[in-house]
mmCIF file of C-alpha atoms in Angstrom:
data_model
loop_
_atom_site.group_PDB
_atom_site.id
_atom_site.type_symbol
_atom_site.label_atom_id
_atom_site.label_comp_id
_atom_site.label_asym_id
_atom_site.label_seq_id
_atom_site.Cartn_x
_atom_site.Cartn_y
_atom_site.Cartn_z
ATOM 1 C CA MET P 1 -0.036 -0.184 0.330
ATOM 2 C CA VAL P 2 1.747 3.440 -1.157
ATOM 3 C CA PHE P 3 -0.066 5.142 1.484
ATOM 4 C CA ARG P 4 1.679 3.184 4.755
ATOM 5 C CA GLU P 5 4.685 3.173 2.493
ATOM 6 C CA ASN P 6 5.192 7.050 1.970
ATOM 7 C CA LEU P 7 3.254 8.134 5.906
ATOM 8 C CA THR P 8 6.032 5.537 7.100
ATOM 9 C CA ASN P 9 9.157 7.200 4.963
ATOM 10 C CA LEU P 10 8.152 10.878 5.393
ATOM 11 C CA MET P 11 7.739 10.195 9.308
ATOM 12 C CA ALA P 12 11.179 8.917 9.633
ATOM 13 C CA GLU P 13 12.949 11.409 7.694
ATOM 14 C CA TYR P 14 11.429 14.244 9.575
ATOM 15 C CA ASP P 15 12.280 11.937 12.621
ATOM 16 C CA ILE P 16 8.231 12.246 13.867
ATOM 17 C CA SER P 17 7.007 9.608 16.214
ATOM 18 C CA ASN P 18 3.605 7.919 16.333
ATOM 19 C CA VAL P 19 2.275 9.841 19.916
ATOM 20 C CA LYS P 20 4.032 13.307 18.356
ATOM 21 C CA LEU P 21 2.195 12.778 14.956
ATOM 22 C CA GLY P 22 -1.461 11.649 16.899
ATOM 23 C CA LYS P 23 -0.877 15.108 19.132
ATOM 24 C CA ILE P 24 -0.828 16.791 16.028
ATOM 25 C CA LEU P 25 -3.576 15.447 13.685
ATOM 26 C CA GLY P 26 -5.615 14.627 18.326
ATOM 27 C CA VAL P 27 -5.594 10.885 16.961
ATOM 28 C CA SER P 28 -4.281 7.524 19.277
ATOM 29 C CA ASP P 29 -0.956 6.232 18.485
ATOM 30 C CA THR P 30 -2.647 3.671 17.872
ATOM 31 C CA ALA P 31 -4.303 5.070 14.706
ATOM 32 C CA VAL P 32 -1.183 6.576 13.833
ATOM 33 C CA MET P 33 0.371 2.703 14.298
ATOM 34 C CA LYS P 34 -2.335 0.784 12.582
ATOM 35 C CA TRP P 35 -2.328 3.515 9.563
ATOM 36 C CA LYS P 36 1.848 2.228 9.126
ATOM 37 C CA ARG P 37 0.734 -1.277 9.381
ATOM 38 C CA GLY P 38 -1.497 -0.880 6.600
ATOM 39 C CA ASP P 39 -4.617 -2.020 8.565
ATOM 40 C CA ALA P 40 -6.521 1.202 8.034
ATOM 41 C CA VAL P 41 -6.768 4.793 6.385
ATOM 42 C CA PRO P 42 -6.900 7.713 8.042
ATOM 43 C CA ALA P 43 -10.474 9.881 7.291
ATOM 44 C CA ILE P 44 -10.005 12.866 3.973
ATOM 45 C CA ASP P 45 -9.793 15.185 7.063
ATOM 46 C CA LYS P 46 -6.632 13.306 8.903
ATOM 47 C CA ALA P 47 -5.380 12.859 5.179
ATOM 48 C CA LEU P 48 -5.002 16.496 4.734
ATOM 49 C CA LYS P 49 -4.017 17.628 8.109
ATOM 50 C CA ILE P 50 -0.695 14.875 7.280
ATOM 51 C CA ALA P 51 -0.436 16.276 3.999
ATOM 52 C CA GLU P 52 -0.105 19.714 4.936
ATOM 53 C CA PHE P 53 2.413 19.256 7.700
ATOM 54 C CA PHE P 54 4.959 17.135 6.063
ATOM 55 C CA ASN P 55 4.028 20.355 2.192
ATOM 56 C CA ILE P 56 2.720 17.353 -0.164
ATOM 57 C CA THR P 57 -0.210 16.704 -2.335
ATOM 58 C CA VAL P 58 -2.729 14.349 -0.423
ATOM 59 C CA ASP P 59 -2.295 13.073 -4.227
ATOM 60 C CA GLU P 60 1.579 12.236 -3.558
ATOM 61 C CA LEU P 61 0.440 11.197 0.214
ATOM 62 C CA LEU P 62 -2.039 8.600 -1.088
ATOM 63 C CA GLY P 63 -1.472 7.946 -4.817
ATOM 64 C CA LYS P 64 2.352 7.373 -5.333
ATOM 65 C CA PRO P 65 5.157 6.634 -4.007
ATOM 66 C CA LEU P 66 7.142 10.227 -2.922
ATOM 67 C CA ASN P 67 10.054 11.677 -5.108
ATOM 68 C CA THR P 68 12.941 11.656 -2.493
ATOM 69 C CA GLU P 69 14.713 14.905 -3.586
ATOM 70 C CA ARG P 70 11.390 17.212 -3.582
ATOM 71 C CA THR P 71 12.020 20.836 -2.975
ATOM 72 C CA ILE P 72 9.479 23.399 -1.557
ATOM 73 C CA THR P 73 9.511 27.321 -2.323
ATOM 74 C CA LEU P 74 10.489 29.958 0.786
ATOM 75 C CA PRO P 75 10.303 33.184 1.135
ATOM 76 C CA LEU P 76 13.483 34.849 1.079
ATOM 77 C CA VAL P 77 12.904 37.605 2.609
ATOM 78 C CA GLY P 78 16.083 39.234 3.742
ATOM 79 C CA ALA P 79 19.940 39.580 4.864
ATOM 80 C CA ILE P 80 20.206 38.441 8.419
ATOM 81 C CA SER P 81 23.898 40.275 9.986
ATOM 82 C CA ALA P 82 25.956 38.117 11.469
ATOM 83 C CA GLY P 83 28.116 40.773 12.825
ATOM 84 C CA SER P 84 26.230 43.618 14.692
ATOM 85 C CA PHE P 85 23.127 43.640 14.396
ATOM 86 C CA ASP P 86 21.590 45.335 10.867
ATOM 87 C CA ILE P 87 17.844 46.185 10.013
ATOM 88 C CA LEU P 88 16.318 42.792 8.158
ATOM 89 C CA ASN P 89 13.594 44.751 5.742
ATOM 90 C CA GLU P 90 10.831 41.701 4.837
ATOM 91 C CA GLU P 91 9.651 44.000 1.977
ATOM 92 C CA GLU P 92 12.525 45.126 -0.235
ATOM 93 C CA TRP P 93 13.463 41.386 -0.613
ATOM 94 C CA SER P 94 10.566 39.653 -0.575
ATOM 95 C CA ARG P 95 11.775 36.882 -3.267
ATOM 96 C CA ASP P 96 11.250 32.990 -3.579
ATOM 97 C CA ARG P 97 13.634 30.622 -3.707
ATOM 98 C CA SER P 98 13.602 26.944 -3.808
ATOM 99 C CA VAL P 99 14.884 24.210 -1.756
ATOM 100 C CA SER P 100 14.594 20.678 -0.526
ATOM 101 C CA VAL P 101 11.954 20.369 1.805
ATOM 102 C CA ARG P 102 14.556 18.051 4.345
ATOM 103 C CA MET P 103 15.743 21.856 5.185
ATOM 104 C CA LEU P 104 12.856 22.309 6.718
ATOM 105 C CA ALA P 105 12.992 20.061 9.872
ATOM 106 C CA GLY P 106 9.407 18.847 10.030
ATOM 107 C CA ARG P 107 8.975 22.653 10.496
ATOM 108 C CA PRO P 108 5.091 23.818 8.663
ATOM 109 C CA ILE P 109 6.296 25.123 5.426
ATOM 110 C CA LYS P 110 3.690 28.342 6.779
ATOM 111 C CA GLU P 111 5.878 29.407 9.553
ATOM 112 C CA CYS P 112 9.443 28.721 8.050
ATOM 113 C CA VAL P 113 11.208 31.936 5.775
ATOM 114 C CA LEU P 114 14.694 32.151 4.150
ATOM 115 C CA LEU P 115 17.552 34.295 5.014
ATOM 116 C CA GLU P 116 20.689 35.262 3.573
ATOM 117 C CA VAL P 117 23.695 35.607 6.005
ATOM 118 C CA VAL P 118 25.880 38.824 5.775
ATOM 119 C CA GLY P 119 28.610 39.127 8.108
ATOM 120 C CA ASP P 120 31.566 36.812 9.715
ATOM 121 C CA SER P 121 30.603 36.639 13.042
ATOM 122 C CA MET P 122 30.116 33.361 12.991
ATOM 123 C CA SER P 123 32.759 31.922 10.816
ATOM 124 C CA PRO P 124 33.222 29.016 10.430
ATOM 125 C CA PHE P 125 29.495 27.799 10.902
ATOM 126 C CA LEU P 126 27.747 30.184 8.633
ATOM 127 C CA PHE P 127 29.530 32.608 5.942
ATOM 128 C CA PRO P 128 28.582 35.277 4.071
ATOM 129 C CA GLY P 129 25.587 34.099 1.042
ATOM 130 C CA ASP P 130 24.500 31.556 3.097
ATOM 131 C CA ILE P 131 20.867 30.953 3.027
ATOM 132 C CA LEU P 132 19.336 29.857 6.528
ATOM 133 C CA VAL P 133 15.833 27.862 6.789
ATOM 134 C CA VAL P 134 14.441 30.391 9.957
ATOM 135 C CA HIS P 135 11.419 28.546 11.725
ATOM 136 C CA ARG P 136 9.326 31.543 13.250
ATOM 137 C CA GLN P 137 9.014 30.871 16.989
ATOM 138 C CA THR P 138 9.589 33.106 20.080
ATOM 139 C CA TYR P 139 10.946 30.246 21.749
ATOM 140 C CA ALA P 140 14.816 28.869 22.121
ATOM 141 C CA VAL P 141 16.620 25.675 23.542
ATOM 142 C CA ASN P 142 20.768 26.111 24.518
ATOM 143 C CA GLY P 143 22.988 25.878 21.822
ATOM 144 C CA ASN P 144 19.972 26.894 18.933
ATOM 145 C CA ILE P 145 20.674 29.143 16.327
ATOM 146 C CA ILE P 146 18.878 32.122 16.436
ATOM 147 C CA VAL P 147 18.089 34.692 14.780
ATOM 148 C CA ALA P 148 17.135 37.746 17.863
ATOM 149 C CA TYR P 149 16.308 41.293 17.041
ATOM 150 C CA ASP P 150 16.667 43.663 19.742
ATOM 151 C CA PRO P 151 14.704 47.432 19.238
ATOM 152 C CA ASP P 152 16.777 49.819 20.518
ATOM 153 C CA GLN P 153 19.774 48.564 18.473
ATOM 154 C CA ASN P 154 17.312 48.837 15.395
ATOM 155 C CA GLY P 155 18.165 45.997 14.088
ATOM 156 C CA TYR P 156 18.659 41.705 13.610
ATOM 157 C CA THR P 157 21.568 38.906 14.221
ATOM 158 C CA VAL P 158 21.988 35.997 13.967
ATOM 159 C CA LYS P 159 24.186 33.908 16.495
ATOM 160 C CA ARG P 160 24.231 31.053 19.171
ATOM 161 C CA TYR P 161 21.881 30.882 22.318
ATOM 162 C CA TRP P 162 22.260 30.201 25.800
ATOM 163 C CA GLN P 163 20.228 31.117 29.000
ATOM 164 C CA SER P 164 21.512 30.599 32.388
ATOM 165 C CA GLY P 165 18.792 31.729 34.854
ATOM 166 C CA ASP P 166 18.070 34.869 34.162
ATOM 167 C CA THR P 167 20.678 35.903 31.734
ATOM 168 C CA VAL P 168 20.459 35.166 27.719
ATOM 169 C CA THR P 169 24.269 35.031 25.708
ATOM 170 C CA LEU P 170 24.654 35.684 22.399
ATOM 171 C CA GLU P 171 27.740 33.846 21.079
ATOM 172 C CA PRO P 172 29.407 34.176 18.161
ATOM 173 C CA PHE P 173 31.061 31.530 16.930
ATOM 174 C CA ASN P 174 34.214 33.620 15.158
ATOM 175 C CA LYS P 175 36.331 35.015 17.922
ATOM 176 C CA LYS P 176 37.357 38.177 17.240
ATOM 177 C CA TYR P 177 33.805 39.035 18.335
ATOM 178 C CA ASP P 178 32.359 39.851 21.457
ATOM 179 C CA GLN P 179 29.209 37.687 22.817
ATOM 180 C CA ILE P 180 25.928 39.560 23.842
ATOM 181 C CA LYS P 181 24.669 39.390 27.053
ATOM 182 C CA TYR P 182 21.169 40.168 28.004
ATOM 183 C CA THR P 183 20.680 40.058 32.173
ATOM 184 C CA ASP P 184 17.066 40.890 32.116
ATOM 185 C CA PRO P 185 16.252 40.285 28.784
ATOM 186 C CA GLU P 186 12.450 41.331 29.067
ATOM 187 C CA GLN P 187 13.015 44.690 30.251
ATOM 188 C CA GLN P 188 15.915 44.665 27.793
ATOM 189 C CA HIS P 189 13.695 44.380 24.588
ATOM 190 C CA LEU P 190 15.444 40.654 23.531
ATOM 191 C CA ASN P 191 13.230 39.632 21.005
ATOM 192 C CA LEU P 192 13.690 35.807 18.911
ATOM 193 C CA TYR P 193 12.349 35.698 15.330
ATOM 194 C CA GLY P 194 12.955 32.444 15.082
ATOM 195 C CA VAL P 195 15.229 29.558 14.988
ATOM 196 C CA CYS P 196 17.595 28.000 12.415
ATOM 197 C CA VAL P 197 16.483 24.707 11.046
ATOM 198 C CA GLY P 198 18.487 24.457 7.881
ATOM 199 C CA LEU P 199 21.355 25.175 5.978
ATOM 200 C CA GLU P 200 22.255 25.697 1.730
ATOM 201 C CA ARG P 201 25.518 26.698 1.996
ATOM 202 C CA LYS P 202 27.106 29.553 -0.675
ATOM 203 C CA LEU P 203 28.711 27.521 -3.518
ATOM 204 C CA VAL P 204 32.313 28.333 -4.072
#
């Protein structure tokens, strides 16, 4: 059964468990397990949700083997500074670019954008011209590569995120640059724009 194979492959590709997918769809993990075994198929509303979550069509989900190298289109909304804070201008950029669906790491397409890196504070991890897939979210965990906005600086930056107690540190990889510390992030107006989930390296 094509659906069973496609669902199993998609869940493995995105590292999603029966329990997690069940919660997303509002069904039990047992129901998901039955779909993967081929003992049952989802109702059409659930099939639509599965297809939307994995960024494919219902026809692709149910009707034919998936192309493992498929691409999706995301908006390239601006350039993000890997040095000091700079302005990310979504209105001036706002153009589409095709990337591999794998770069979304299972995040919904509607919640992701692309940003082009400028500056060298994240070298040798990120280089000018690299394209980041950024999932729009307002929280992060230690070690995440995040995009942050500071209205006091009137700009955005990309850094590695660390939090200890009430102190948030934005850390560059390039040792030429200093860490940026916030001892009271809310009072100092640090806003998370999103977390980087994928990277398309600029071809030299």
